[in-house]
Amino acid sequence: MSAPLFPAPLTLHSGLRARDAWPLDPDIIHLNHGSFGAVPSVVVAHQDTLRRRADLSPVEWFPRIAERVQQARERTAPFVGALAEDSVFVPNASAAATVVYNALHLDGGDEILVTDQGYGAITMGAERLARRFGATVRTVALPLLASDDEVVQLFADALTPRTRLIVVDQITSPTARLLPTRRIADLASEHGVRTLVDGAHAPGLIPDAAAVAGGDWWFGNLHKWPCAPRGSALLVTTAPDRDELWPLIDSWAAREPYPERFDTQGTIDATTYLATPTAIDFIESEFGWAAARTAMAEIADAGAELIAEALRPYGDEDPLTPLPSPVPSMRLVRLPLGLGATREEADALRMDLLDEVGVETAFTSFRGVGYFRLSAHLYTEASDFEAFVERCVPQILSRAGIPRADSLILP
């Protein structure tokens, strides 16, 4: 089989390679942008300047922080198709979910629906909410290759008169697929059920992610694909009871309405929020967001095919897992049987390969099957996937107890 065709490495307006814009360790292969993101050097420098200003004159900085955060909201909210007055900054997606959970009141016997493709921390928060009121969390099992119509029907079948809340991912973390959240939210609304949409991976990958998601509340991380500093996310809602939402820290803005009460959080380092527009603007000015999504999809497709081709001789099933609704930057490659069968095993494999062969990866588990979830960004190049094949595939085969040829030859 012929080798997959990789796109040429992207370049900046200056002529430098795109990867030179990120201060990543050149001795490490970076194929897991989706977990923690990576911050461009220009954004790091901007945040450092902001921190320096705060340190030079704290009494000037902190009393005016609310005004600065508001300005950052006004610049950031349109990126996800939202209005600034509907949006608040929060540290991350889990914090946004906690803000919503803290505002909800349930009765004993009420139900919350989650899915088996949801993010573990968000599901844990739903379980804690249920325990507070004697409610129940039920899991809607979504087959990996279920179509959008099938997904919506599974939710329709799961609804009962006791269902009060649906928590559903816009892009699933363990399986890297897009779910039809607007259709699910519309279905829920018809039955008087509210919907919380976990859009942790959506900003940057889905145009106007908050606007198209549907639901009562939406949140998304800005430190992932938009490449903002870690600790920056948005919570967006137009719900009529949104004034019941409170920051996780009470501060001097506690008497202000939503969203202003979120703009002041004592002495937290708000430079993560303030530097976020710089990250969004950097990618738009250098590449354009539409072109960036196309580029990420092309490199992800080629990388997934290269890795799958290296694994095909060693298994009965095709390791490439094409999903019904893929997203631009992430792909799944099935691991040999028995490897990464649980989340704990998948996480351990991730750290083992980083420590032993210097490759940053993401391995996930779904229904007892392990997967390599590759994440490509604009700094990703063909050589990164070639390094995965050369360094990681032998380790994967060895851990799976599969004999292999003396050397792996790239297709």
Short mmCIF file of C-alpha atoms in Angstrom, two decimals, residues 5-377:
data_model
loop_
_atom_site.label_atom_id
_atom_site.label_comp_id
_atom_site.label_asym_id
_atom_site.label_seq_id
_atom_site.Cartn_x
_atom_site.Cartn_y
_atom_site.Cartn_z
CA LEU A 5 0.13 11.81 1.39
CA PHE A 6 1.04 14.36 4.04
CA PRO A 7 0.44 18.07 3.44
CA ALA A 8 3.50 20.27 3.30
CA PRO A 9 4.48 21.77 6.67
CA LEU A 10 2.73 25.05 7.31
CA THR A 11 4.70 28.27 7.37
CA LEU A 12 4.26 31.61 9.07
CA HIS A 13 4.14 34.92 7.22
CA SER A 14 7.81 35.29 8.17
CA GLY A 15 8.67 32.12 6.26
CA LEU A 16 9.49 30.12 9.39
CA ARG A 17 7.84 26.77 9.98
CA ALA A 18 4.60 26.94 11.92
CA ARG A 19 6.05 24.69 14.63
CA ASP A 20 8.67 27.34 15.36
CA ALA A 21 5.89 29.53 16.73
CA TRP A 22 5.40 27.14 19.66
CA PRO A 23 8.07 26.84 22.40
CA LEU A 24 7.79 23.06 22.57
CA ASP A 25 10.68 20.83 23.60
CA PRO A 26 12.32 19.73 20.32
CA ASP A 27 13.48 16.49 21.93
CA ILE A 28 9.87 15.40 22.56
CA ILE A 29 7.38 14.30 19.89
CA HIS A 30 4.13 16.15 20.56
CA LEU A 31 1.03 14.23 19.43
CA ASN A 32 -1.39 15.05 22.23
CA HIS A 33 -2.49 18.63 21.79
CA GLY A 34 -6.03 17.74 22.80
CA SER A 35 -5.30 17.04 26.45
CA PHE A 36 -3.55 20.20 27.62
CA GLY A 37 -2.97 22.34 24.55
CA ALA A 38 0.20 24.22 23.67
CA VAL A 39 0.69 27.98 23.89
CA PRO A 40 2.42 29.92 21.08
CA SER A 41 5.47 31.96 22.02
CA VAL A 42 3.75 35.25 21.18
CA VAL A 43 0.98 34.41 23.65
CA VAL A 44 3.46 33.34 26.32
CA ALA A 45 5.27 36.66 25.89
CA HIS A 46 2.03 38.64 26.09
CA GLN A 47 0.97 36.86 29.26
CA ASP A 48 4.41 37.41 30.78
CA THR A 49 4.08 41.14 30.05
CA LEU A 50 0.68 41.22 31.75
CA ARG A 51 2.03 39.39 34.80
CA ARG A 52 4.94 41.79 34.94
CA ARG A 53 2.52 44.72 34.96
CA ALA A 54 0.62 43.15 37.85
CA ASP A 55 3.83 42.61 39.81
CA LEU A 56 5.11 46.13 39.16
CA SER A 57 1.95 47.78 40.50
CA PRO A 58 -0.50 45.43 42.23
CA VAL A 59 -2.62 48.28 43.56
CA GLU A 60 -3.11 49.60 40.04
CA TRP A 61 -3.69 46.12 38.61
CA PHE A 62 -6.21 44.38 40.81
CA PRO A 63 -8.80 47.14 41.36
CA ARG A 64 -9.09 47.43 37.55
CA ILE A 65 -9.09 43.72 36.78
CA ALA A 66 -12.86 43.52 36.22
CA GLU A 67 -12.65 46.09 33.42
CA ARG A 68 -9.82 44.18 31.77
CA VAL A 69 -11.63 40.84 32.02
CA GLN A 70 -14.78 42.38 30.57
CA GLN A 71 -12.81 43.66 27.59
CA ALA A 72 -11.34 40.18 27.08
CA ARG A 73 -14.86 38.68 27.22
CA GLU A 74 -16.04 41.12 24.60
CA ARG A 75 -13.21 40.07 22.29
CA THR A 76 -13.46 36.33 22.99
CA ALA A 77 -17.20 35.58 23.06
CA PRO A 78 -17.76 36.19 19.31
CA PHE A 79 -15.19 33.49 18.55
CA VAL A 80 -17.66 30.88 19.82
CA GLY A 81 -20.69 32.67 18.36
CA ALA A 82 -21.78 34.17 21.67
CA LEU A 83 -22.47 37.60 23.10
CA ALA A 84 -20.26 38.97 25.84
CA GLU A 85 -23.27 39.51 28.10
CA ASP A 86 -24.06 35.78 27.88
CA SER A 87 -20.50 34.63 28.59
CA VAL A 88 -18.18 34.32 31.57
CA PHE A 89 -14.60 33.19 31.94
CA VAL A 90 -13.95 30.16 34.11
CA PRO A 91 -10.68 28.25 34.70
CA ASN A 92 -11.67 25.16 32.71
CA ALA A 93 -14.55 23.02 31.51
CA SER A 94 -14.92 21.17 34.80
CA ALA A 95 -15.20 24.48 36.64
CA ALA A 96 -17.98 25.55 34.28
CA ALA A 97 -19.88 22.34 34.91
CA THR A 98 -19.46 22.82 38.66
CA VAL A 99 -20.87 26.34 38.42
CA VAL A 100 -23.99 24.97 36.73
CA TYR A 101 -24.33 21.98 39.07
CA ASN A 102 -24.08 24.27 42.10
CA ALA A 103 -27.08 26.27 40.86
CA LEU A 104 -29.41 23.32 40.27
CA HIS A 105 -32.05 21.95 42.62
CA LEU A 106 -33.45 18.45 42.20
CA ASP A 107 -35.98 16.30 44.02
CA GLY A 108 -35.42 12.82 45.32
CA GLY A 109 -35.91 10.33 42.50
CA ASP A 110 -35.13 12.84 39.73
CA GLU A 111 -32.83 11.63 36.98
CA ILE A 112 -29.76 13.00 35.22
CA LEU A 113 -28.78 11.43 31.90
CA VAL A 114 -25.11 11.18 30.93
CA THR A 115 -23.41 9.06 28.27
CA ASP A 116 -20.72 6.40 28.31
CA GLN A 117 -18.65 8.63 26.04
CA GLY A 118 -18.70 11.57 28.44
CA TYR A 119 -15.72 13.07 30.22
CA GLY A 120 -15.16 11.39 33.56
CA ALA A 121 -14.78 14.51 35.68
CA ILE A 122 -18.00 16.02 34.34
CA THR A 123 -19.86 12.79 35.03
CA MET A 124 -18.44 12.69 38.55
CA GLY A 125 -19.81 16.18 39.11
CA ALA A 126 -23.24 15.04 37.95
CA GLU A 127 -23.05 12.14 40.39
CA ARG A 128 -22.21 14.50 43.25
CA LEU A 129 -25.16 16.70 42.27
CA ALA A 130 -27.43 13.66 42.32
CA ARG A 131 -26.21 12.59 45.76
CA ARG A 132 -27.03 16.00 47.21
CA PHE A 133 -30.70 15.55 46.44
CA GLY A 134 -31.19 11.80 46.37
CA ALA A 135 -31.45 11.83 42.59
CA THR A 136 -30.17 9.22 40.13
CA VAL A 137 -27.62 9.33 37.32
CA ARG A 138 -28.38 7.04 34.38
CA THR A 139 -25.99 6.35 31.53
CA VAL A 140 -27.11 6.37 27.90
CA ALA A 141 -24.90 3.84 26.11
CA LEU A 142 -23.84 5.17 22.70
CA PRO A 143 -22.26 2.68 20.30
CA LEU A 144 -19.00 3.99 18.89
CA LEU A 145 -20.30 3.95 15.31
CA ALA A 146 -23.87 5.07 16.03
CA SER A 147 -25.24 7.55 13.50
CA ASP A 148 -26.63 10.90 14.60
CA ASP A 149 -30.16 9.60 14.12
CA GLU A 150 -29.38 6.58 16.27
CA VAL A 151 -27.85 8.77 18.98
CA VAL A 152 -30.93 10.99 19.13
CA GLN A 153 -33.20 7.95 19.27
CA LEU A 154 -31.22 6.48 22.17
CA PHE A 155 -31.80 9.67 24.12
CA ALA A 156 -35.48 9.65 23.20
CA ASP A 157 -35.76 6.09 24.50
CA ALA A 158 -33.92 7.00 27.73
CA LEU A 159 -36.13 9.95 28.71
CA THR A 160 -38.61 9.31 31.52
CA PRO A 161 -41.03 11.57 33.42
CA ARG A 162 -38.31 11.82 36.11
CA THR A 163 -35.57 13.10 33.79
CA ARG A 164 -34.54 16.65 34.67
CA LEU A 165 -31.10 17.13 33.10
CA ILE A 166 -29.06 15.81 30.17
CA VAL A 167 -25.28 16.22 30.16
CA VAL A 168 -23.84 15.55 26.71
CA ASP A 169 -20.56 16.22 24.91
CA GLN A 170 -20.37 18.28 21.75
CA ILE A 171 -17.10 16.48 20.96
CA THR A 172 -16.45 13.34 22.97
CA SER A 173 -13.11 13.15 24.73
CA PRO A 174 -12.45 9.37 24.73
CA THR A 175 -13.79 8.74 21.22
CA ALA A 176 -13.18 12.04 19.38
CA ARG A 177 -16.53 12.28 17.61
CA LEU A 178 -19.11 14.99 17.16
CA LEU A 179 -22.53 14.45 18.74
CA PRO A 180 -25.79 16.10 17.56
CA THR A 181 -26.22 18.19 20.69
CA ARG A 182 -28.73 20.65 19.24
CA ARG A 183 -31.08 17.86 18.21
CA ILE A 184 -30.67 16.25 21.64
CA ALA A 185 -31.31 19.58 23.38
CA ASP A 186 -34.39 20.28 21.27
CA LEU A 187 -35.73 16.82 22.09
CA ALA A 188 -35.06 17.42 25.76
CA SER A 189 -36.79 20.80 25.71
CA GLU A 190 -39.92 19.21 24.26
CA HIS A 191 -40.06 17.05 27.41
CA GLY A 192 -39.27 19.85 29.85
CA VAL A 193 -35.71 18.60 30.36
CA ARG A 194 -32.69 20.91 30.49
CA THR A 195 -29.40 20.27 28.70
CA LEU A 196 -25.81 21.03 29.67
CA VAL A 197 -23.51 20.79 26.64
CA ASP A 198 -19.88 19.93 27.32
CA GLY A 199 -18.03 21.67 24.51
CA ALA A 200 -14.57 21.27 26.06
CA HIS A 201 -12.94 20.47 22.68
CA ALA A 202 -15.27 22.56 20.52
CA PRO A 203 -13.78 26.10 20.42
CA GLY A 204 -11.63 26.37 17.32
CA LEU A 205 -12.75 23.04 15.88
CA ILE A 206 -16.43 23.96 15.41
CA PRO A 207 -17.21 27.41 14.03
CA ASP A 208 -19.49 29.34 16.41
CA ALA A 209 -19.39 26.36 18.76
CA ALA A 210 -21.62 27.80 21.47
CA ALA A 211 -24.20 29.12 19.01
CA VAL A 212 -24.66 25.80 17.22
CA ALA A 213 -24.60 23.58 20.32
CA GLY A 214 -28.12 24.18 21.59
CA GLY A 215 -29.01 23.53 25.21
CA ASP A 216 -29.44 25.67 28.29
CA TRP A 217 -25.75 25.97 29.11
CA TRP A 218 -22.59 25.45 27.06
CA PHE A 219 -18.96 25.55 28.04
CA GLY A 220 -15.69 25.13 26.16
CA ASN A 221 -11.96 25.21 26.85
CA LEU A 222 -9.89 27.92 25.23
CA HIS A 223 -6.57 26.40 26.25
CA LYS A 224 -7.03 23.47 23.87
CA TRP A 225 -7.43 24.23 20.16
CA PRO A 226 -7.43 28.06 20.41
CA CYS A 227 -4.04 27.74 22.20
CA ALA A 228 -4.80 30.17 25.02
CA PRO A 229 -2.88 29.84 28.28
CA ARG A 230 -4.06 26.97 30.44
CA GLY A 231 -6.78 28.08 32.81
CA SER A 232 -9.06 29.77 30.28
CA ALA A 233 -12.55 28.58 29.34
CA LEU A 234 -15.97 30.10 28.62
CA LEU A 235 -19.37 29.32 30.07
CA VAL A 236 -22.22 30.62 27.89
CA THR A 237 -25.93 30.71 28.65
CA THR A 238 -29.07 32.63 27.76
CA ALA A 239 -31.16 30.71 30.29
CA PRO A 240 -33.70 32.90 32.12
CA ASP A 241 -32.40 31.74 35.51
CA ARG A 242 -28.75 32.41 34.75
CA ASP A 243 -28.57 34.91 37.60
CA GLU A 244 -28.52 31.83 39.84
CA LEU A 245 -25.02 31.05 38.54
CA TRP A 246 -22.19 32.04 40.85
CA PRO A 247 -18.39 31.94 40.57
CA LEU A 248 -16.63 29.26 42.54
CA ILE A 249 -15.12 32.04 44.69
CA ASP A 250 -17.22 34.76 46.27
CA SER A 251 -15.53 38.11 45.84
CA TRP A 252 -16.31 41.84 45.86
CA ALA A 253 -18.45 41.52 42.72
CA ALA A 254 -20.83 39.08 44.43
CA ARG A 255 -23.67 41.61 44.38
CA GLU A 256 -23.25 42.21 40.65
CA PRO A 257 -25.53 40.36 38.18
CA TYR A 258 -24.45 37.69 35.71
CA PRO A 259 -21.98 37.99 33.99
CA GLU A 260 -20.23 40.83 35.83
CA ARG A 261 -19.96 38.94 39.09
CA PHE A 262 -17.54 36.53 37.38
CA ASP A 263 -15.12 39.28 36.29
CA THR A 264 -13.62 39.76 39.76
CA GLN A 265 -12.13 36.77 41.55
CA GLY A 266 -9.88 38.29 44.19
CA THR A 267 -6.20 37.89 43.37
CA ILE A 268 -6.40 34.99 40.92
CA ASP A 269 -4.08 35.19 37.93
CA ALA A 270 -6.55 36.52 35.37
CA THR A 271 -3.81 36.92 32.74
CA THR A 272 -4.94 33.55 31.35
CA TYR A 273 -8.20 35.23 30.37
CA LEU A 274 -6.59 38.46 29.23
CA ALA A 275 -4.14 36.69 26.91
CA THR A 276 -6.83 34.55 25.28
CA PRO A 277 -7.78 37.04 22.51
CA THR A 278 -4.11 37.20 21.52
CA ALA A 279 -4.07 33.43 20.97
CA ILE A 280 -7.24 33.48 18.87
CA ASP A 281 -5.98 36.43 16.84
CA PHE A 282 -2.59 34.82 16.29
CA ILE A 283 -4.03 31.81 14.48
CA GLU A 284 -6.49 33.95 12.54
CA SER A 285 -3.82 36.38 11.37
CA GLU A 286 -1.21 33.74 10.46
CA PHE A 287 -3.45 31.07 8.91
CA GLY A 288 -7.16 31.89 9.18
CA TRP A 289 -9.31 29.63 11.32
CA ALA A 290 -11.10 27.95 8.41
CA ALA A 291 -7.78 27.09 6.77
CA ALA A 292 -6.41 25.95 10.13
CA ARG A 293 -9.23 23.43 10.55
CA THR A 294 -8.62 22.08 7.06
CA ALA A 295 -4.89 21.76 7.69
CA MET A 296 -5.42 19.96 10.99
CA ALA A 297 -7.83 17.51 9.33
CA GLU A 298 -5.38 16.73 6.53
CA ILE A 299 -2.44 16.05 8.84
CA ALA A 300 -4.63 14.01 11.22
CA ASP A 301 -5.97 11.85 8.38
CA ALA A 302 -2.51 11.15 7.00
CA GLY A 303 -1.04 10.48 10.43
CA ALA A 304 -3.80 8.07 11.39
CA GLU A 305 -3.36 6.15 8.14
CA LEU A 306 0.42 5.91 8.60
CA ILE A 307 0.07 4.50 12.12
CA ALA A 308 -2.75 2.16 11.13
CA GLU A 309 -0.68 0.83 8.24
CA ALA A 310 2.16 0.02 10.64
CA LEU A 311 -0.23 -1.92 12.89
CA ARG A 312 -2.30 -3.74 10.26
CA PRO A 313 0.03 -6.73 9.86
CA TYR A 314 -0.31 -7.52 13.56
CA GLY A 315 -4.06 -7.84 14.03
CA ASP A 316 -7.20 -9.30 12.52
CA GLU A 317 -9.21 -6.04 12.67
CA ASP A 318 -8.38 -2.85 10.85
CA PRO A 319 -6.93 -0.50 13.46
CA LEU A 320 -8.28 2.58 11.71
CA THR A 321 -11.59 3.59 13.20
CA PRO A 322 -13.53 5.95 10.91
CA LEU A 323 -16.27 7.65 12.93
CA PRO A 324 -19.67 8.78 11.61
CA SER A 325 -19.03 12.38 12.68
CA PRO A 326 -15.28 13.06 12.92
CA VAL A 327 -13.77 16.36 14.03
CA PRO A 328 -10.93 18.12 12.23
CA SER A 329 -7.98 17.37 14.48
CA MET A 330 -8.41 14.04 16.27
CA ARG A 331 -8.51 10.45 15.07
CA LEU A 332 -8.78 7.03 16.69
CA VAL A 333 -6.45 4.13 15.96
CA ARG A 334 -7.34 0.86 17.64
CA LEU A 335 -4.66 -0.73 19.80
CA PRO A 336 -3.92 -4.47 19.76
CA LEU A 337 -6.41 -6.52 21.73
CA GLY A 338 -6.03 -6.28 25.49
CA LEU A 339 -3.85 -3.16 25.50
CA GLY A 340 -5.26 -0.05 27.18
CA ALA A 341 -8.49 -1.85 28.04
CA THR A 342 -9.23 0.49 30.97
CA ARG A 343 -8.73 4.20 31.50
CA GLU A 344 -6.06 3.47 34.09
CA GLU A 345 -4.18 1.19 31.70
CA ALA A 346 -4.47 3.72 28.89
CA ASP A 347 -3.14 6.52 31.11
CA ALA A 348 -0.26 4.35 32.29
CA LEU A 349 0.68 3.57 28.68
CA ARG A 350 0.69 7.28 27.89
CA MET A 351 3.20 8.04 30.64
CA ASP A 352 5.32 4.96 29.94
CA LEU A 353 5.85 5.96 26.31
CA LEU A 354 6.65 9.53 27.27
CA ASP A 355 9.24 8.41 29.80
CA GLU A 356 10.73 5.61 27.70
CA VAL A 357 10.74 6.92 24.11
CA GLY A 358 9.95 10.64 24.43
CA VAL A 359 6.57 10.74 22.69
CA GLU A 360 3.57 12.63 24.09
CA THR A 361 0.45 10.65 23.28
CA ALA A 362 -3.14 10.14 24.36
CA PHE A 363 -4.52 6.66 24.81
CA THR A 364 -8.17 6.12 25.63
CA SER A 365 -10.41 3.22 26.48
CA PHE A 366 -13.98 2.60 25.41
CA ARG A 367 -15.93 -0.54 26.30
CA GLY A 368 -12.80 -2.49 27.05
CA VAL A 369 -10.99 -1.54 23.83
CA GLY A 370 -7.89 0.65 23.85
CA TYR A 371 -7.27 3.38 21.27
CA PHE A 372 -4.56 5.82 20.36
CA ARG A 373 -6.30 9.19 20.13
CA LEU A 374 -4.02 11.31 18.03
CA SER A 375 -4.29 15.08 18.21
CA ALA A 376 -2.81 17.25 15.47
CA HIS A 377 -2.39 21.00 15.51
#
